[in-house]
XYZ file of N, CA, C and O in Angstrom:
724
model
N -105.730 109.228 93.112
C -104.520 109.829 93.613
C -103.341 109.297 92.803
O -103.356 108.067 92.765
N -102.276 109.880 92.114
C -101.705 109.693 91.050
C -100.411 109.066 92.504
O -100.294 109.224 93.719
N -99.763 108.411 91.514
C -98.636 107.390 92.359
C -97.061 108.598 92.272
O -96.366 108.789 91.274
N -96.945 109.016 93.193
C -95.886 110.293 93.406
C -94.721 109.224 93.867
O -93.868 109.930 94.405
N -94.291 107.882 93.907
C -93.421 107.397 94.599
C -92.090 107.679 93.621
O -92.407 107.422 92.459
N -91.368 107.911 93.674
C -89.826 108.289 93.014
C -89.337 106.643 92.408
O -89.111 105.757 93.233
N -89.228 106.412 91.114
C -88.528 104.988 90.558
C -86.966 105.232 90.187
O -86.682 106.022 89.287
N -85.886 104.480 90.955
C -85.088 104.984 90.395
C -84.153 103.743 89.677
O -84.184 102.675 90.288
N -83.464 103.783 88.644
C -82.684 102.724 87.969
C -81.882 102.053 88.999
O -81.290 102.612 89.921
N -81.934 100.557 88.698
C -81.015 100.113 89.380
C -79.352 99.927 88.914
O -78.375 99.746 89.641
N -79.427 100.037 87.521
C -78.071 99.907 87.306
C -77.474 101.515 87.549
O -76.523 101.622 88.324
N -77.839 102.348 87.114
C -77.132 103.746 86.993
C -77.564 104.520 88.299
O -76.639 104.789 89.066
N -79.063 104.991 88.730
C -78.998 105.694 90.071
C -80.093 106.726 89.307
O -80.720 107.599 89.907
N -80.189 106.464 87.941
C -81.111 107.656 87.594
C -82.443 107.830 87.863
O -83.067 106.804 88.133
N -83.145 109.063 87.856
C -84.591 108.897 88.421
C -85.421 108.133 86.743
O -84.970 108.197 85.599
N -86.535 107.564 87.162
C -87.459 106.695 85.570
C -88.528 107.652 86.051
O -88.625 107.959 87.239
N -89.274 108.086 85.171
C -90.744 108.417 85.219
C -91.927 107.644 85.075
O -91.649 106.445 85.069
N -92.940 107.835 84.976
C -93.746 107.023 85.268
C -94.328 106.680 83.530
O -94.628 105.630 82.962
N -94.297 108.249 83.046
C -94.176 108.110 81.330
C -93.291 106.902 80.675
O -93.793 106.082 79.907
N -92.253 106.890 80.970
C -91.378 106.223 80.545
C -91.561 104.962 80.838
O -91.319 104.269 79.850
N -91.917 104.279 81.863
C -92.406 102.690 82.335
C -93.567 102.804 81.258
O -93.546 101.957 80.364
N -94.529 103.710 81.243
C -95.900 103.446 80.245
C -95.692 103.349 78.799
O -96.468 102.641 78.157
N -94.604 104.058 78.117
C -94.119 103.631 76.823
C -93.356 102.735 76.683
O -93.032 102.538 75.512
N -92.753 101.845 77.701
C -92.201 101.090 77.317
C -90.501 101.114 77.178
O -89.769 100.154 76.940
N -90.090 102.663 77.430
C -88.450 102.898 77.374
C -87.941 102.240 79.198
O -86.845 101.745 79.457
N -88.506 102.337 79.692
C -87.724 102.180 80.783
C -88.602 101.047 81.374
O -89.732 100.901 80.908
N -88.067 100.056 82.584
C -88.820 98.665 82.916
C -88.022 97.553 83.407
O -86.799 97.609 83.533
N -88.745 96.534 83.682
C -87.657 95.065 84.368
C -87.250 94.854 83.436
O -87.983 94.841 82.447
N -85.743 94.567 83.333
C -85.144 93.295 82.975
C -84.695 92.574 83.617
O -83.692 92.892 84.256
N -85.233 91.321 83.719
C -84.628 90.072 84.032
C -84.739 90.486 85.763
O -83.823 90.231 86.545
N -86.125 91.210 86.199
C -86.356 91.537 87.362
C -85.767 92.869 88.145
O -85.788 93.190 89.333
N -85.269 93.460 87.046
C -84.462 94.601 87.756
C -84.791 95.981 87.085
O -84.761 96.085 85.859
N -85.064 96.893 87.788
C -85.615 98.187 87.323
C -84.259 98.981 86.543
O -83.200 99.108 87.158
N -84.415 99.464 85.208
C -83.793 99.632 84.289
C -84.317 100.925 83.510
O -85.197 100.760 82.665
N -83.756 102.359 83.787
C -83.417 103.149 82.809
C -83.649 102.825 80.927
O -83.564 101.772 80.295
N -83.911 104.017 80.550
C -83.930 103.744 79.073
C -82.513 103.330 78.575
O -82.272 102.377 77.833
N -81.734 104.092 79.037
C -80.526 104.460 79.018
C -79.241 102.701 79.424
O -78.385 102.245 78.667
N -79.486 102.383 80.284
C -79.456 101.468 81.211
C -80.255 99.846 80.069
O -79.890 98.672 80.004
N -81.287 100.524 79.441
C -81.951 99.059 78.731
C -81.225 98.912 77.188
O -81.382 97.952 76.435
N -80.164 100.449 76.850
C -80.024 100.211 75.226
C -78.647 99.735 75.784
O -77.983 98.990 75.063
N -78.110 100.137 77.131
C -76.649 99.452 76.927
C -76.621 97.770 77.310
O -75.697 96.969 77.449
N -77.755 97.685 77.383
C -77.891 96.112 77.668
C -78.368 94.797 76.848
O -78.397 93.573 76.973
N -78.755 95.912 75.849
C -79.151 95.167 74.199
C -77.974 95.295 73.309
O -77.597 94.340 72.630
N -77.301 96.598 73.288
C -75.751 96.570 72.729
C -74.858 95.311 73.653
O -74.640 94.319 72.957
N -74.341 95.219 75.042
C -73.840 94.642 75.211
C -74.397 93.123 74.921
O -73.469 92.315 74.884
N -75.598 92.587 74.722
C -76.151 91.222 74.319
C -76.246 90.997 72.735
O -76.281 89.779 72.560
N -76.309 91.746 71.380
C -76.008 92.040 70.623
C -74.162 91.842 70.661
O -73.666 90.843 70.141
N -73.507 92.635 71.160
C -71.869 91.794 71.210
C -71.798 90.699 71.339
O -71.332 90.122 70.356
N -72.129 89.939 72.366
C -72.072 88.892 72.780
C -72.587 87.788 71.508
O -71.932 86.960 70.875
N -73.550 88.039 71.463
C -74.008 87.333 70.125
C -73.344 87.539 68.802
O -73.784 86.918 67.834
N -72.551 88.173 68.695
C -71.868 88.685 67.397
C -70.192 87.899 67.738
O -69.493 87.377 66.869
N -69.901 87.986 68.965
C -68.780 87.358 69.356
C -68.792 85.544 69.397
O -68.058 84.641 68.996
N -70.015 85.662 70.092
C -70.370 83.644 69.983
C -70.107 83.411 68.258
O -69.263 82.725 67.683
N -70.971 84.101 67.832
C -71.230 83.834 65.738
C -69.308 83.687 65.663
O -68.558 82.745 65.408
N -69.101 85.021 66.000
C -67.369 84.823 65.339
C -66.754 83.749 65.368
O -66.104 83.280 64.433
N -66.990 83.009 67.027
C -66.038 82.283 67.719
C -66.613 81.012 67.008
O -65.671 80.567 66.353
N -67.516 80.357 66.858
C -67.924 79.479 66.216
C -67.743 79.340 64.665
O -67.527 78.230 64.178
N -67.816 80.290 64.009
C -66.808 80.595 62.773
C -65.985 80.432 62.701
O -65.861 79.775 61.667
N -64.808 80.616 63.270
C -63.498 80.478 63.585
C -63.045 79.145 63.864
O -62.131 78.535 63.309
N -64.031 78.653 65.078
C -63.611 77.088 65.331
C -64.037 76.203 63.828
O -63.212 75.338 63.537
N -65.076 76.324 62.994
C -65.447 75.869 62.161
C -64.910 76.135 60.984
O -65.258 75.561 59.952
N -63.759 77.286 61.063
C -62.993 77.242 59.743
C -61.468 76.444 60.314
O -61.016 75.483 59.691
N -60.924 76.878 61.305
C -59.971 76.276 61.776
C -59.690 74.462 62.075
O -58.667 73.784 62.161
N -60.722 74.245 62.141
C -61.425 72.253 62.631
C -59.992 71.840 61.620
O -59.710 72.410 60.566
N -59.412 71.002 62.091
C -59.358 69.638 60.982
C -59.625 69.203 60.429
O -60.768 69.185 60.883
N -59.716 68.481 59.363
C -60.271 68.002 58.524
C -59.130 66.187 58.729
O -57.937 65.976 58.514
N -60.085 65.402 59.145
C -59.209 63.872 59.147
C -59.432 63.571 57.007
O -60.304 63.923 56.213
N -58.196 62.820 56.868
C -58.186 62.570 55.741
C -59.358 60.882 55.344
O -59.578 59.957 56.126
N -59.753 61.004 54.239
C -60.609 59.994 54.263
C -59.946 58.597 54.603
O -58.783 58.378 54.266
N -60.846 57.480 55.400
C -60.624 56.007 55.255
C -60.588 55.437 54.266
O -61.268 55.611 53.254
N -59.472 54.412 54.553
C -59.642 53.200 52.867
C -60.235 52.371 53.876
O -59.709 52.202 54.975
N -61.432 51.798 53.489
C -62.366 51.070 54.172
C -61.571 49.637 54.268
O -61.598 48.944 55.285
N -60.879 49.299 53.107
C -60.489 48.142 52.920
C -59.090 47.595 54.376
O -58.881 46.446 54.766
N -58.673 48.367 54.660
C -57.915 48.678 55.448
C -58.039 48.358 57.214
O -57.059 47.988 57.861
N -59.290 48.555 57.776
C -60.069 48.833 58.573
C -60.561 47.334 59.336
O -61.516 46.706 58.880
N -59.721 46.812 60.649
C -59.823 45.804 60.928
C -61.790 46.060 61.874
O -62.286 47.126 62.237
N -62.295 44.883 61.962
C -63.716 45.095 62.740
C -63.700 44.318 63.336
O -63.652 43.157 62.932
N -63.747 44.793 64.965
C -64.092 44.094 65.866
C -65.252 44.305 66.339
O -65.498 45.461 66.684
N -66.080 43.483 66.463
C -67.421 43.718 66.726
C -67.941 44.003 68.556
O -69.033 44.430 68.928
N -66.617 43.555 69.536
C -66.764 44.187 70.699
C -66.413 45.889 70.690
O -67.076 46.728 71.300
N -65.381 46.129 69.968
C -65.155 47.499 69.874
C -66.030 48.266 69.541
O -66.093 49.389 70.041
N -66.940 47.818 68.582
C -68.039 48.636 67.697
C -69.191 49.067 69.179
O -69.722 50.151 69.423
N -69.271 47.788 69.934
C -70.667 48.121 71.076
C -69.739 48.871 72.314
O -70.439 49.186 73.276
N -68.604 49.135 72.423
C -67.994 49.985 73.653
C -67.539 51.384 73.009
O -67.307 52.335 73.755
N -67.406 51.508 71.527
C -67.227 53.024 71.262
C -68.251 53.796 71.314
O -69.329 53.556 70.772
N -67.915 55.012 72.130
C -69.043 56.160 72.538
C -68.898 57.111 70.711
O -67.920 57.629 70.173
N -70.017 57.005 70.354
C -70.229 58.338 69.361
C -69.491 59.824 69.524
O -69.435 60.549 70.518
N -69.086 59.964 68.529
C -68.050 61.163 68.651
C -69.000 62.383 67.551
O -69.916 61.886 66.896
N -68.826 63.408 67.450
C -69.292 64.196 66.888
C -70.409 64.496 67.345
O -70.676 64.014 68.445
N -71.768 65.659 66.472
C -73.008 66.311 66.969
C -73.898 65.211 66.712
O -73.709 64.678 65.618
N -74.904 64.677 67.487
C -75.637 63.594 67.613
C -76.799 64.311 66.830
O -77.221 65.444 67.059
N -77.259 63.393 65.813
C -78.805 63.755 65.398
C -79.604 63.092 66.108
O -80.686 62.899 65.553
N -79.492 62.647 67.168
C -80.544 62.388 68.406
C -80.998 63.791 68.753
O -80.150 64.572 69.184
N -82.887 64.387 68.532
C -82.726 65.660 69.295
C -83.653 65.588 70.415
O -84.199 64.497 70.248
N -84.269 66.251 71.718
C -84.210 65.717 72.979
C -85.532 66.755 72.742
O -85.557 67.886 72.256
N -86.911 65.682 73.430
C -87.809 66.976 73.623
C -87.807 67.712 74.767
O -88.876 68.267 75.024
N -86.439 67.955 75.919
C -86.271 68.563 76.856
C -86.623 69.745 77.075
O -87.395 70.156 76.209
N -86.268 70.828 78.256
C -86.752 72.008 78.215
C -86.076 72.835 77.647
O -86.403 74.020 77.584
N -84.925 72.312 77.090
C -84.178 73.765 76.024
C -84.338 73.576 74.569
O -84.074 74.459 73.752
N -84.735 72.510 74.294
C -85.260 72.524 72.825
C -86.561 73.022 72.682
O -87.551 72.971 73.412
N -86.361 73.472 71.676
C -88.075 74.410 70.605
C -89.278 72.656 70.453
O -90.504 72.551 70.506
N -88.587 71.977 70.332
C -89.366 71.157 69.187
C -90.358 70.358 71.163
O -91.564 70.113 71.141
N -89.638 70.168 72.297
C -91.149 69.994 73.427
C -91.670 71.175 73.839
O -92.185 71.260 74.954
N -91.609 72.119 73.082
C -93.046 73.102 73.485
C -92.000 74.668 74.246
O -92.505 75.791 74.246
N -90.635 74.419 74.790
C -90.172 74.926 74.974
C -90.328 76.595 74.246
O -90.445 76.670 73.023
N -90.317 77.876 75.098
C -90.463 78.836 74.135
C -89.549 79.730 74.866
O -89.457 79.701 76.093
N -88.707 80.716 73.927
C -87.574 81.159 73.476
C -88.337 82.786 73.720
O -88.892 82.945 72.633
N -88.611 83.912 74.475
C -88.924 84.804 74.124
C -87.771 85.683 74.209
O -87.836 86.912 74.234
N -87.018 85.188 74.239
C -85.814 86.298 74.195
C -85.354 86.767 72.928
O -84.895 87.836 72.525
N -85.637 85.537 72.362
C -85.177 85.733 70.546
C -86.023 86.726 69.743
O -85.536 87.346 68.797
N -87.647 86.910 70.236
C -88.231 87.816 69.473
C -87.496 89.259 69.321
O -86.658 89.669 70.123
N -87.902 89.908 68.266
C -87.374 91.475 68.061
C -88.790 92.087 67.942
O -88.646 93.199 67.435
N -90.218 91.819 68.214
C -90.492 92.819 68.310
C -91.354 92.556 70.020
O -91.628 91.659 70.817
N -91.518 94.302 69.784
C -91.567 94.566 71.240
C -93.152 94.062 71.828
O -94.005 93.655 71.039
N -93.412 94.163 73.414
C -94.549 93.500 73.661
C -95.275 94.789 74.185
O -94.783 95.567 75.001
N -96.437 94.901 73.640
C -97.250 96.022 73.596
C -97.814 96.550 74.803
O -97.959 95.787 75.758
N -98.241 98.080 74.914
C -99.239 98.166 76.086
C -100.749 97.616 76.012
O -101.007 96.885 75.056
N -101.286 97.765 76.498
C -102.602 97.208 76.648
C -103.391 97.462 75.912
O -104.032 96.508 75.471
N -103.769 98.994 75.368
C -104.437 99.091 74.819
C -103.632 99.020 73.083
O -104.081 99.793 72.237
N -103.191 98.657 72.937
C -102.368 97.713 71.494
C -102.762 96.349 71.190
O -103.070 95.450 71.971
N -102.701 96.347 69.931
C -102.986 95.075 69.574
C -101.560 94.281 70.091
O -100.520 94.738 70.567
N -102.084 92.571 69.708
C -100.923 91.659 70.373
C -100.278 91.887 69.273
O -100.712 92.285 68.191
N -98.475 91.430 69.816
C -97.379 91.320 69.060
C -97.097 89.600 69.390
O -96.379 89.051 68.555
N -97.546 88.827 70.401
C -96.940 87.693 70.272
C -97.986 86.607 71.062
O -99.051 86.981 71.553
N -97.531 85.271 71.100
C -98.613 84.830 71.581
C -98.228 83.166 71.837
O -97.752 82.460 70.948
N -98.573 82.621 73.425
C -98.031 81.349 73.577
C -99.580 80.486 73.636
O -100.782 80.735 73.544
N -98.868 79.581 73.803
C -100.131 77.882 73.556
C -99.638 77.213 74.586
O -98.503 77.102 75.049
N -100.810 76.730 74.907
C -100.931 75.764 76.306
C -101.702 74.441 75.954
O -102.585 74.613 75.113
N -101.599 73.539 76.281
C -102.213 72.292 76.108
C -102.217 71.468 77.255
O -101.414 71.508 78.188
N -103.153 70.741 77.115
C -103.524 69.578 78.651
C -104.369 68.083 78.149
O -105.193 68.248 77.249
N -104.264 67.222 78.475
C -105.126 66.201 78.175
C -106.406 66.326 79.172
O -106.126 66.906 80.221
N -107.383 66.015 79.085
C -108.609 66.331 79.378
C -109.579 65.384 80.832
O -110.702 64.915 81.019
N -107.816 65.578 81.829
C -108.068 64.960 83.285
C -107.374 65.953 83.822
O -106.415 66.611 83.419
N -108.407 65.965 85.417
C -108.672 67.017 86.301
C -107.224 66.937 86.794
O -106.961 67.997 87.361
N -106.079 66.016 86.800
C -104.736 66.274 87.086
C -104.307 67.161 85.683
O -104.214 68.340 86.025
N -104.074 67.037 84.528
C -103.070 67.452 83.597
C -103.836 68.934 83.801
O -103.089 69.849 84.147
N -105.213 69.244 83.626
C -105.711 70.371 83.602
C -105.234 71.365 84.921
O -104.592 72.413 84.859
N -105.681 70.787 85.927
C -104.023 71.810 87.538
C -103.314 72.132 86.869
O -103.018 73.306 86.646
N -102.648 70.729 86.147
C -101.034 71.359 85.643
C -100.720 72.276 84.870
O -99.699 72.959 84.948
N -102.061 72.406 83.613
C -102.147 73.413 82.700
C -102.371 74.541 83.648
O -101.442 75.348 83.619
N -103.442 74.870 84.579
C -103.545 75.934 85.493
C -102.117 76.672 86.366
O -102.096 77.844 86.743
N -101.011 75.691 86.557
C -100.174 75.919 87.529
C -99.164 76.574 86.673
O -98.371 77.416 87.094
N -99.239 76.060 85.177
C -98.279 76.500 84.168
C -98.616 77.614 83.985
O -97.955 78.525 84.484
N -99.618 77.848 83.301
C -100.147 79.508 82.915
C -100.218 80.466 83.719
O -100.277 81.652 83.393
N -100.218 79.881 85.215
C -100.241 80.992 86.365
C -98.660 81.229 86.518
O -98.380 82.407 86.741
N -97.559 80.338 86.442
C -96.192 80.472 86.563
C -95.878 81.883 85.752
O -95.236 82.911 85.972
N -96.765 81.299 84.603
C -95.880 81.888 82.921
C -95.873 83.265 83.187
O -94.916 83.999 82.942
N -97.397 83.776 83.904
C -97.703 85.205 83.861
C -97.002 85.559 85.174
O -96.779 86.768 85.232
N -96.581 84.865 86.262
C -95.940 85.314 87.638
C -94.799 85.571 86.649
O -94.681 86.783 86.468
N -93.926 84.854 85.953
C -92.717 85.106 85.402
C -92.278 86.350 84.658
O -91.160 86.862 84.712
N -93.653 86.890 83.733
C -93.534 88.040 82.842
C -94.774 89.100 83.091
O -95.795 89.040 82.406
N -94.505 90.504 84.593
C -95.131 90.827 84.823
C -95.363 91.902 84.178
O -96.260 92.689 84.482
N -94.280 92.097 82.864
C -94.583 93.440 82.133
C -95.992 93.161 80.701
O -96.489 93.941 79.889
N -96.252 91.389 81.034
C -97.245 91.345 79.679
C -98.698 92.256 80.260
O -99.015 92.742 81.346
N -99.375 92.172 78.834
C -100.847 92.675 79.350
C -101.501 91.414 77.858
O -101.365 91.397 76.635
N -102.067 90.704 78.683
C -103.110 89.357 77.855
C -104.251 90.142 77.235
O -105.062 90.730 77.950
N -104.321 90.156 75.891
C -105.550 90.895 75.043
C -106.564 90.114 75.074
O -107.695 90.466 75.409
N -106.126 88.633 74.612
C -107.282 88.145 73.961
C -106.898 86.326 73.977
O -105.877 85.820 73.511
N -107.871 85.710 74.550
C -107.734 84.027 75.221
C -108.076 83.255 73.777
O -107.841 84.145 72.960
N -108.299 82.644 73.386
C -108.548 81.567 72.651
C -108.712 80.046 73.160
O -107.704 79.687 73.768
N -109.600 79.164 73.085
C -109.611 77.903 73.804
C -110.435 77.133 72.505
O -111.237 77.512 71.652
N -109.655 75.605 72.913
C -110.237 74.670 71.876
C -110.124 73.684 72.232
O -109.089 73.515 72.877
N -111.060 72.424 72.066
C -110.524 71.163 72.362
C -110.754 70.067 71.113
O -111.835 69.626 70.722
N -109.595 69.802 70.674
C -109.312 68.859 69.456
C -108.348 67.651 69.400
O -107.648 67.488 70.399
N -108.238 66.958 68.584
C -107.111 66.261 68.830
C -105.937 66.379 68.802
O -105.593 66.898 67.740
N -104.974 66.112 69.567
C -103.145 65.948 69.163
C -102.801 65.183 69.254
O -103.071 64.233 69.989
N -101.971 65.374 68.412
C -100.815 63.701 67.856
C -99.835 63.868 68.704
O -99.286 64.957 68.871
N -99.529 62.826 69.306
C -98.071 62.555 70.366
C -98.044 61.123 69.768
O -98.131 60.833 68.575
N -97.904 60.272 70.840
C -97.394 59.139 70.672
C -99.228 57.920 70.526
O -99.407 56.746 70.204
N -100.199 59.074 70.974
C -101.376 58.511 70.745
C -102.437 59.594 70.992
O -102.625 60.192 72.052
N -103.390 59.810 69.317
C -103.749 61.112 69.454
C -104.937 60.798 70.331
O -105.652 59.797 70.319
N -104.996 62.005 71.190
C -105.790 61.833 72.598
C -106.762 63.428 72.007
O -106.409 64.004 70.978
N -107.700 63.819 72.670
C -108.584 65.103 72.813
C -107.290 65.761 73.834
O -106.525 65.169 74.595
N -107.410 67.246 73.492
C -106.511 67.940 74.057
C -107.557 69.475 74.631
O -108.424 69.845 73.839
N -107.415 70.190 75.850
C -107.833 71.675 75.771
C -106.324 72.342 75.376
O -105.199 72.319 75.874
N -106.808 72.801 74.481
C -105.692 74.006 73.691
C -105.914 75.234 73.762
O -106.659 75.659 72.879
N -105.323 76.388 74.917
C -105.339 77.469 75.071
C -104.606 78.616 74.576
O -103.719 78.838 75.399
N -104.543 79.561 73.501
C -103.835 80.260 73.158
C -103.951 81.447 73.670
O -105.141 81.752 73.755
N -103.202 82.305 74.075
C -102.739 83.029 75.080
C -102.233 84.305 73.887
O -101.224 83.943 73.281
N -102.600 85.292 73.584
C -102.556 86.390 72.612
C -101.643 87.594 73.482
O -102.281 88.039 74.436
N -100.452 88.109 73.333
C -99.891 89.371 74.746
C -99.124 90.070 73.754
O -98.474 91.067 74.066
């Protein structure tokens, strides 16, 4: 029995077809049912935005100051001052937190190409890792079940699993799951 229920956009009011969810023009963003129409003005307006951040950061970076150089010779040292001044400028300290790339963190917003229907080959593809106790392995389970609650428009082609070593701070055996969508 074919699904007759009426989809209608949430930003505009327009009716979506059911064609249109299956190619891929119309669909969630960011949890919200979205028109074709409705999804290109929302890549133009994020496209601005990103073109406006670039400017504005251009701008601050041509406009900056420039301090004139130190005569070192000049330059009294107090060695209490040196341990109470806070660092000024961009720290090359970088953080393996959850918004950096470099702890595993992943960015799918940045891709440009699109994520396929099912019967398509994959366009993209995440990695999972666990150390090889019945706690970290849940955790790997609780993660991968999040990942896919989070992105219900993927369709998973094809699993990959391995267990080898990784280097952290002490290379341990790892299960390494790659995840193909």
């Amino acid at each position: 029995m074919p699904d007759t229920a009426v989809k209608v956009c949430q930003g505009c009011q327009s009716e979506i077809t059911n064609e249109q969810i299956m190619q891929r023009q119309a669909g969630l963003v960011h949890g919200v049912l979205l028109c074709p129409q409705c999804i290109e003005q929302k890549k133009r307006e994020a496209m601005e935005a990103q073109q406006r951040a670039a400017a504005a950061a251009a701008a601050a970076a041509t406009t900056a100051p420039t301090a004139p150089p130190k005569d070192i010779t000049e330059e009294k040292i107090s060695l209490d001052a040196d341990f109470e001044a806070a660092p000024t400028g961009p720290s090359k300290i970088r953080s393996f937190a959850a918004g950096s790339t470099l702890g595993g963190a992943h960015h799918d917003t940045t891709l440009h190409r699109p994520i396929t229907a099912a019967s398509d080959p994959p366009t993209r593809v995440r990695t999972f890792h666990s150390k090889l106790t019945p706690g970290a392995l849940a955790h790997m389970d609780d993660l991968i079940n999040e990942w896919i609650d989070s992105n219900p428009g993927i369709f998973i082609k094809h699993v990959n699993t391995t267990v080898g070593p990784f280097e952290a701070k002490h290379v341990e055996q790892h299960l390494i799951v790659t995840i193909f969508y």
